[in-house]
Amino acid sequence: MEKKEKFDKFYREYREKLYSVAFRMVGNQEDAIDIVQESFTKAFQKWDSFRGEAKFYTWIYRIVINLSYDYIRRRKKIKTGEIEENVVRIKEKIESDKMVILKDIKKEIQKEIENLTPKQKSIFILKTYEELPYKEIARIVKSKEGTVKATYFQTVEKLRRNLKNKGVLKNVMQEI
Amino acid sequence: MLCKKFEEKIVDLIFGEVGEEEEKQLLSHIENCEKCRNKYNEIKMIIEESKKIEVPVFTSEWWDEKKEVILERVPQGRKNFRIKKKVVFSLVSLLFIFSLSIFFFINHNENIAKKKGTTYYTFNVLSSTTISSPDSILPFSEDEILKMADYMKDSDAEEVLKIILK
């Protein structure tokens, strides 16, 4: 099989997965597409250096995660003022309502995920959506397996605590 | 089972990453512990609801168009990258070989000069030193030593001259 054909197969297999990770990391389509394109460009350039595909897919996931960190950092710089304003507004809303009753829990979870640190976010995404083993995630984020496992639990706990504080979980659990 | 032990295994239980026996123990714990049961249900719900968050889906044609853009970008970038890498590698190698040659050349000349007592060049290429005789171990010419003697005490200068005359 020729290099181009092999790349084509790899591209078809991973394009949606990588896009999904990038989109969940940065939260918008345009940046996610840029990240995926850049990652695949780098992948094609480095194609000859990687013989084992398992190692290669870990590597390309790492590229997507690192590029996402860059995009988040850049966006943070631009929008710092804007975000601060929103935070004030959200706080005011919570204080006045005390308990936010929301029908769409997915939206609330999504908001909370957006507020995670880039590292927590990447580990949460790779485990929850991609269902990768901790060992693989540790290779992608260049960390230890135990640290990744602990971070995932801390992240889920953080989401649970925040949703509970907003009163979202209480309402949902009562419905269940 | 202790609640703390259960807490450590909540996520594994949700993802089905525990053995059969352990699963039984964990499930039996949440049957009897309301606090852990609530926690388990809440975390499970968060994970399950998170999975329902959708990501935009694109058609195969759309992805193919993107692939063409990627492939168009690559050849030139790859060529440049290779050329750059080759040029840098060649320059570094040449510089390394050149430095090594100079180093050995100077060292070799110094050794020969020391043995023969002739002029040799030091690392400071601009300065050269003449050795007076084949047996001398002093890296100065007689003239230089005589000049230095001007700045010595008479007794010391005499001692040095005796050594030279030997």
mmCIF file with all atom_site columns, N, CA, C and O in Angstrom, chain A residues 29-59:
data_model
loop_
_atom_site.group_PDB
_atom_site.id
_atom_site.type_symbol
_atom_site.label_atom_id
_atom_site.label_alt_id
_atom_site.label_comp_id
_atom_site.label_asym_id
_atom_site.label_entity_id
_atom_site.label_seq_id
_atom_site.pdbx_PDB_ins_code
_atom_site.Cartn_x
_atom_site.Cartn_y
_atom_site.Cartn_z
_atom_site.occupancy
_atom_site.B_iso_or_equiv
_atom_site.pdbx_formal_charge
_atom_site.auth_seq_id
_atom_site.auth_comp_id
_atom_site.auth_asym_id
_atom_site.auth_atom_id
_atom_site.pdbx_PDB_model_num
ATOM 1   N N  . GLN A 1 29 ? -16.373 25.517 16.252 1.00 0.00 ? 29 GLN A N  1
ATOM 2   C CA . GLN A 1 29 ? -16.096 24.756 15.025 1.00 0.00 ? 29 GLN A CA 1
ATOM 3   C C  . GLN A 1 29 ? -14.838 25.190 14.283 1.00 0.00 ? 29 GLN A C  1
ATOM 4   O O  . GLN A 1 29 ? -14.016 24.362 13.904 1.00 0.00 ? 29 GLN A O  1
ATOM 5   N N  . GLU A 1 30 ? -14.719 26.491 14.088 1.00 0.00 ? 30 GLU A N  1
ATOM 6   C CA . GLU A 1 30 ? -13.604 26.992 13.267 1.00 0.00 ? 30 GLU A CA 1
ATOM 7   C C  . GLU A 1 30 ? -12.240 26.607 13.819 1.00 0.00 ? 30 GLU A C  1
ATOM 8   O O  . GLU A 1 30 ? -11.378 26.101 13.099 1.00 0.00 ? 30 GLU A O  1
ATOM 9   N N  . ASP A 1 31 ? -12.065 26.859 15.116 1.00 0.00 ? 31 ASP A N  1
ATOM 10  C CA . ASP A 1 31 ? -10.786 26.518 15.744 1.00 0.00 ? 31 ASP A CA 1
ATOM 11  C C  . ASP A 1 31 ? -10.550 25.001 15.701 1.00 0.00 ? 31 ASP A C  1
ATOM 12  O O  . ASP A 1 31 ? -9.432  24.550 15.462 1.00 0.00 ? 31 ASP A O  1
ATOM 13  N N  . ALA A 1 32 ? -11.630 24.256 15.928 1.00 0.00 ? 32 ALA A N  1
ATOM 14  C CA . ALA A 1 32 ? -11.503 22.796 15.934 1.00 0.00 ? 32 ALA A CA 1
ATOM 15  C C  . ALA A 1 32 ? -11.052 22.291 14.559 1.00 0.00 ? 32 ALA A C  1
ATOM 16  O O  . ALA A 1 32 ? -10.186 21.417 14.462 1.00 0.00 ? 32 ALA A O  1
ATOM 17  N N  . ILE A 1 33 ? -11.620 22.865 13.502 1.00 0.00 ? 33 ILE A N  1
ATOM 18  C CA . ILE A 1 33 ? -11.229 22.456 12.142 1.00 0.00 ? 33 ILE A CA 1
ATOM 19  C C  . ILE A 1 33 ? -9.751  22.798 11.896 1.00 0.00 ? 33 ILE A C  1
ATOM 20  O O  . ILE A 1 33 ? -8.988  21.975 11.371 1.00 0.00 ? 33 ILE A O  1
ATOM 21  N N  . ASP A 1 34 ? -9.363  24.006 12.295 1.00 0.00 ? 34 ASP A N  1
ATOM 22  C CA . ASP A 1 34 ? -7.956  24.413 12.133 1.00 0.00 ? 34 ASP A CA 1
ATOM 23  C C  . ASP A 1 34 ? -7.027  23.435 12.842 1.00 0.00 ? 34 ASP A C  1
ATOM 24  O O  . ASP A 1 34 ? -5.992  23.030 12.302 1.00 0.00 ? 34 ASP A O  1
ATOM 25  N N  . ILE A 1 35 ? -7.400  23.079 14.061 1.00 0.00 ? 35 ILE A N  1
ATOM 26  C CA . ILE A 1 35 ? -6.566  22.163 14.861 1.00 0.00 ? 35 ILE A CA 1
ATOM 27  C C  . ILE A 1 35 ? -6.432  20.809 14.166 1.00 0.00 ? 35 ILE A C  1
ATOM 28  O O  . ILE A 1 35 ? -5.335  20.255 14.050 1.00 0.00 ? 35 ILE A O  1
ATOM 29  N N  . VAL A 1 36 ? -7.561  20.301 13.671 1.00 0.00 ? 36 VAL A N  1
ATOM 30  C CA . VAL A 1 36 ? -7.534  18.980 13.012 1.00 0.00 ? 36 VAL A CA 1
ATOM 31  C C  . VAL A 1 36 ? -6.681  19.041 11.738 1.00 0.00 ? 36 VAL A C  1
ATOM 32  O O  . VAL A 1 36 ? -5.852  18.152 11.493 1.00 0.00 ? 36 VAL A O  1
ATOM 33  N N  . GLN A 1 37 ? -6.860  20.098 10.966 1.00 0.00 ? 37 GLN A N  1
ATOM 34  C CA . GLN A 1 37 ? -6.078  20.209 9.728  1.00 0.00 ? 37 GLN A CA 1
ATOM 35  C C  . GLN A 1 37 ? -4.583  20.310 10.029 1.00 0.00 ? 37 GLN A C  1
ATOM 36  O O  . GLN A 1 37 ? -3.770  19.649 9.393  1.00 0.00 ? 37 GLN A O  1
ATOM 37  N N  . GLU A 1 38 ? -4.259  21.104 11.000 1.00 0.00 ? 38 GLU A N  1
ATOM 38  C CA . GLU A 1 38 ? -2.852  21.279 11.366 1.00 0.00 ? 38 GLU A CA 1
ATOM 39  C C  . GLU A 1 38 ? -2.261  19.958 11.874 1.00 0.00 ? 38 GLU A C  1
ATOM 40  O O  . GLU A 1 38 ? -1.133  19.613 11.544 1.00 0.00 ? 38 GLU A O  1
ATOM 41  N N  . SER A 1 39 ? -3.068  19.246 12.652 1.00 0.00 ? 39 SER A N  1
ATOM 42  C CA . SER A 1 39 ? -2.584  17.966 13.193 1.00 0.00 ? 39 SER A CA 1
ATOM 43  C C  . SER A 1 39 ? -2.336  16.954 12.079 1.00 0.00 ? 39 SER A C  1
ATOM 44  O O  . SER A 1 39 ? -1.317  16.259 12.080 1.00 0.00 ? 39 SER A O  1
ATOM 45  N N  . PHE A 1 40 ? -3.274  16.871 11.128 1.00 0.00 ? 40 PHE A N  1
ATOM 46  C CA . PHE A 1 40 ? -3.093  15.927 10.031 1.00 0.00 ? 40 PHE A CA 1
ATOM 47  C C  . PHE A 1 40 ? -1.922  16.339 9.122  1.00 0.00 ? 40 PHE A C  1
ATOM 48  O O  . PHE A 1 40 ? -1.227  15.486 8.584  1.00 0.00 ? 40 PHE A O  1
ATOM 49  N N  . THR A 1 41 ? -1.726  17.630 8.974  1.00 0.00 ? 41 THR A N  1
ATOM 50  C CA . THR A 1 41 ? -0.584  18.085 8.164  1.00 0.00 ? 41 THR A CA 1
ATOM 51  C C  . THR A 1 41 ? 0.710   17.616 8.820  1.00 0.00 ? 41 THR A C  1
ATOM 52  O O  . THR A 1 41 ? 1.592   17.065 8.155  1.00 0.00 ? 41 THR A O  1
ATOM 53  N N  . LYS A 1 42 ? 0.802   17.804 10.120 1.00 0.00 ? 42 LYS A N  1
ATOM 54  C CA . LYS A 1 42 ? 2.000   17.355 10.840 1.00 0.00 ? 42 LYS A CA 1
ATOM 55  C C  . LYS A 1 42 ? 2.132   15.831 10.762 1.00 0.00 ? 42 LYS A C  1
ATOM 56  O O  . LYS A 1 42 ? 3.229   15.310 10.619 1.00 0.00 ? 42 LYS A O  1
ATOM 57  N N  . ALA A 1 43 ? 0.987   15.161 10.840 1.00 0.00 ? 43 ALA A N  1
ATOM 58  C CA . ALA A 1 43 ? 1.003   13.694 10.783 1.00 0.00 ? 43 ALA A CA 1
ATOM 59  C C  . ALA A 1 43 ? 1.558   13.211 9.447  1.00 0.00 ? 43 ALA A C  1
ATOM 60  O O  . ALA A 1 43 ? 2.378   12.293 9.397  1.00 0.00 ? 43 ALA A O  1
ATOM 61  N N  . PHE A 1 44 ? 1.124   13.856 8.363  1.00 0.00 ? 44 PHE A N  1
ATOM 62  C CA . PHE A 1 44 ? 1.584   13.443 7.042  1.00 0.00 ? 44 PHE A CA 1
ATOM 63  C C  . PHE A 1 44 ? 3.078   13.721 6.866  1.00 0.00 ? 44 PHE A C  1
ATOM 64  O O  . PHE A 1 44 ? 3.802   12.932 6.259  1.00 0.00 ? 44 PHE A O  1
ATOM 65  N N  . GLN A 1 45 ? 3.519   14.827 7.446  1.00 0.00 ? 45 GLN A N  1
ATOM 66  C CA . GLN A 1 45 ? 4.947   15.166 7.364  1.00 0.00 ? 45 GLN A CA 1
ATOM 67  C C  . GLN A 1 45 ? 5.803   14.140 8.106  1.00 0.00 ? 45 GLN A C  1
ATOM 68  O O  . GLN A 1 45 ? 6.894   13.807 7.700  1.00 0.00 ? 45 GLN A O  1
ATOM 69  N N  . LYS A 1 46 ? 5.278   13.673 9.218  1.00 0.00 ? 46 LYS A N  1
ATOM 70  C CA . LYS A 1 46 ? 6.050   12.754 10.068 1.00 0.00 ? 46 LYS A CA 1
ATOM 71  C C  . LYS A 1 46 ? 5.742   11.286 9.762  1.00 0.00 ? 46 LYS A C  1
ATOM 72  O O  . LYS A 1 46 ? 6.150   10.407 10.513 1.00 0.00 ? 46 LYS A O  1
ATOM 73  N N  . TRP A 1 47 ? 4.978   11.043 8.717  1.00 0.00 ? 47 TRP A N  1
ATOM 74  C CA . TRP A 1 47 ? 4.465   9.710  8.441  1.00 0.00 ? 47 TRP A CA 1
ATOM 75  C C  . TRP A 1 47 ? 5.580   8.650  8.427  1.00 0.00 ? 47 TRP A C  1
ATOM 76  O O  . TRP A 1 47 ? 5.431   7.571  8.983  1.00 0.00 ? 47 TRP A O  1
ATOM 77  N N  . ASP A 1 48 ? 6.703   8.987  7.786  1.00 0.00 ? 48 ASP A N  1
ATOM 78  C CA . ASP A 1 48 ? 7.782   8.006  7.634  1.00 0.00 ? 48 ASP A CA 1
ATOM 79  C C  . ASP A 1 48 ? 8.498   7.699  8.949  1.00 0.00 ? 48 ASP A C  1
ATOM 80  O O  . ASP A 1 48 ? 9.074   6.627  9.105  1.00 0.00 ? 48 ASP A O  1
ATOM 81  N N  . SER A 1 49 ? 8.452   8.637  9.867  1.00 0.00 ? 49 SER A N  1
ATOM 82  C CA . SER A 1 49 ? 9.170   8.430  11.140 1.00 0.00 ? 49 SER A CA 1
ATOM 83  C C  . SER A 1 49 ? 8.483   7.418  12.052 1.00 0.00 ? 49 SER A C  1
ATOM 84  O O  . SER A 1 49 ? 9.100   6.853  12.931 1.00 0.00 ? 49 SER A O  1
ATOM 85  N N  . PHE A 1 50 ? 7.168   7.240  11.833 1.00 0.00 ? 50 PHE A N  1
ATOM 86  C CA . PHE A 1 50 ? 6.431   6.320  12.711 1.00 0.00 ? 50 PHE A CA 1
ATOM 87  C C  . PHE A 1 50 ? 6.096   5.024  11.986 1.00 0.00 ? 50 PHE A C  1
ATOM 88  O O  . PHE A 1 50 ? 5.386   5.037  11.000 1.00 0.00 ? 50 PHE A O  1
ATOM 89  N N  . ARG A 1 51 ? 6.594   3.934  12.525 1.00 0.00 ? 51 ARG A N  1
ATOM 90  C CA . ARG A 1 51 ? 6.273   2.649  11.869 1.00 0.00 ? 51 ARG A CA 1
ATOM 91  C C  . ARG A 1 51 ? 5.081   1.976  12.529 1.00 0.00 ? 51 ARG A C  1
ATOM 92  O O  . ARG A 1 51 ? 4.236   1.395  11.883 1.00 0.00 ? 51 ARG A O  1
ATOM 93  N N  . GLY A 1 52 ? 5.045   2.040  13.874 1.00 0.00 ? 52 GLY A N  1
ATOM 94  C CA . GLY A 1 52 ? 3.926   1.414  14.586 1.00 0.00 ? 52 GLY A CA 1
ATOM 95  C C  . GLY A 1 52 ? 2.769   2.394  14.692 1.00 0.00 ? 52 GLY A C  1
ATOM 96  O O  . GLY A 1 52 ? 2.928   3.504  15.157 1.00 0.00 ? 52 GLY A O  1
ATOM 97  N N  . GLU A 1 53 ? 1.610   1.978  14.226 1.00 0.00 ? 53 GLU A N  1
ATOM 98  C CA . GLU A 1 53 ? 0.478   2.897  14.192 1.00 0.00 ? 53 GLU A CA 1
ATOM 99  C C  . GLU A 1 53 ? -0.029  3.269  15.596 1.00 0.00 ? 53 GLU A C  1
ATOM 100 O O  . GLU A 1 53 ? -0.507  4.365  15.817 1.00 0.00 ? 53 GLU A O  1
ATOM 101 N N  . ALA A 1 54 ? 0.102   2.323  16.542 1.00 0.00 ? 54 ALA A N  1
ATOM 102 C CA . ALA A 1 54 ? -0.366  2.577  17.909 1.00 0.00 ? 54 ALA A CA 1
ATOM 103 C C  . ALA A 1 54 ? 0.326   3.805  18.479 1.00 0.00 ? 54 ALA A C  1
ATOM 104 O O  . ALA A 1 54 ? -0.308  4.689  19.047 1.00 0.00 ? 54 ALA A O  1
ATOM 105 N N  . LYS A 1 55 ? 1.633   3.862  18.275 1.00 0.00 ? 55 LYS A N  1
ATOM 106 C CA . LYS A 1 55 ? 2.421   4.985  18.768 1.00 0.00 ? 55 LYS A CA 1
ATOM 107 C C  . LYS A 1 55 ? 2.006   6.275  18.037 1.00 0.00 ? 55 LYS A C  1
ATOM 108 O O  . LYS A 1 55 ? 1.963   7.338  18.619 1.00 0.00 ? 55 LYS A O  1
ATOM 109 N N  . PHE A 1 56 ? 1.711   6.081  16.758 1.00 0.00 ? 56 PHE A N  1
ATOM 110 C CA . PHE A 1 56 ? 1.368   7.224  15.927 1.00 0.00 ? 56 PHE A CA 1
ATOM 111 C C  . PHE A 1 56 ? 0.064   7.873  16.354 1.00 0.00 ? 56 PHE A C  1
ATOM 112 O O  . PHE A 1 56 ? -0.055  9.091  16.391 1.00 0.00 ? 56 PHE A O  1
ATOM 113 N N  . TYR A 1 57 ? -0.934  7.036  16.709 1.00 0.00 ? 57 TYR A N  1
ATOM 114 C CA . TYR A 1 57 ? -2.213  7.633  17.072 1.00 0.00 ? 57 TYR A CA 1
ATOM 115 C C  . TYR A 1 57 ? -2.121  8.339  18.429 1.00 0.00 ? 57 TYR A C  1
ATOM 116 O O  . TYR A 1 57 ? -2.750  9.367  18.637 1.00 0.00 ? 57 TYR A O  1
ATOM 117 N N  . THR A 1 58 ? -1.273  7.819  19.321 1.00 0.00 ? 58 THR A N  1
ATOM 118 C CA . THR A 1 58 ? -1.028  8.519  20.594 1.00 0.00 ? 58 THR A CA 1
ATOM 119 C C  . THR A 1 58 ? -0.428  9.884  20.290 1.00 0.00 ? 58 THR A C  1
ATOM 120 O O  . THR A 1 58 ? -0.810  10.896 20.867 1.00 0.00 ? 58 THR A O  1
ATOM 121 N N  . TRP A 1 59 ? 0.511   9.875  19.351 1.00 0.00 ? 59 TRP A N  1
ATOM 122 C CA . TRP A 1 59 ? 1.223   11.099 18.990 1.00 0.00 ? 59 TRP A CA 1
ATOM 123 C C  . TRP A 1 59 ? 0.271   12.138 18.408 1.00 0.00 ? 59 TRP A C  1
ATOM 124 O O  . TRP A 1 59 ? 0.317   13.310 18.782 1.00 0.00 ? 59 TRP A O  1
#
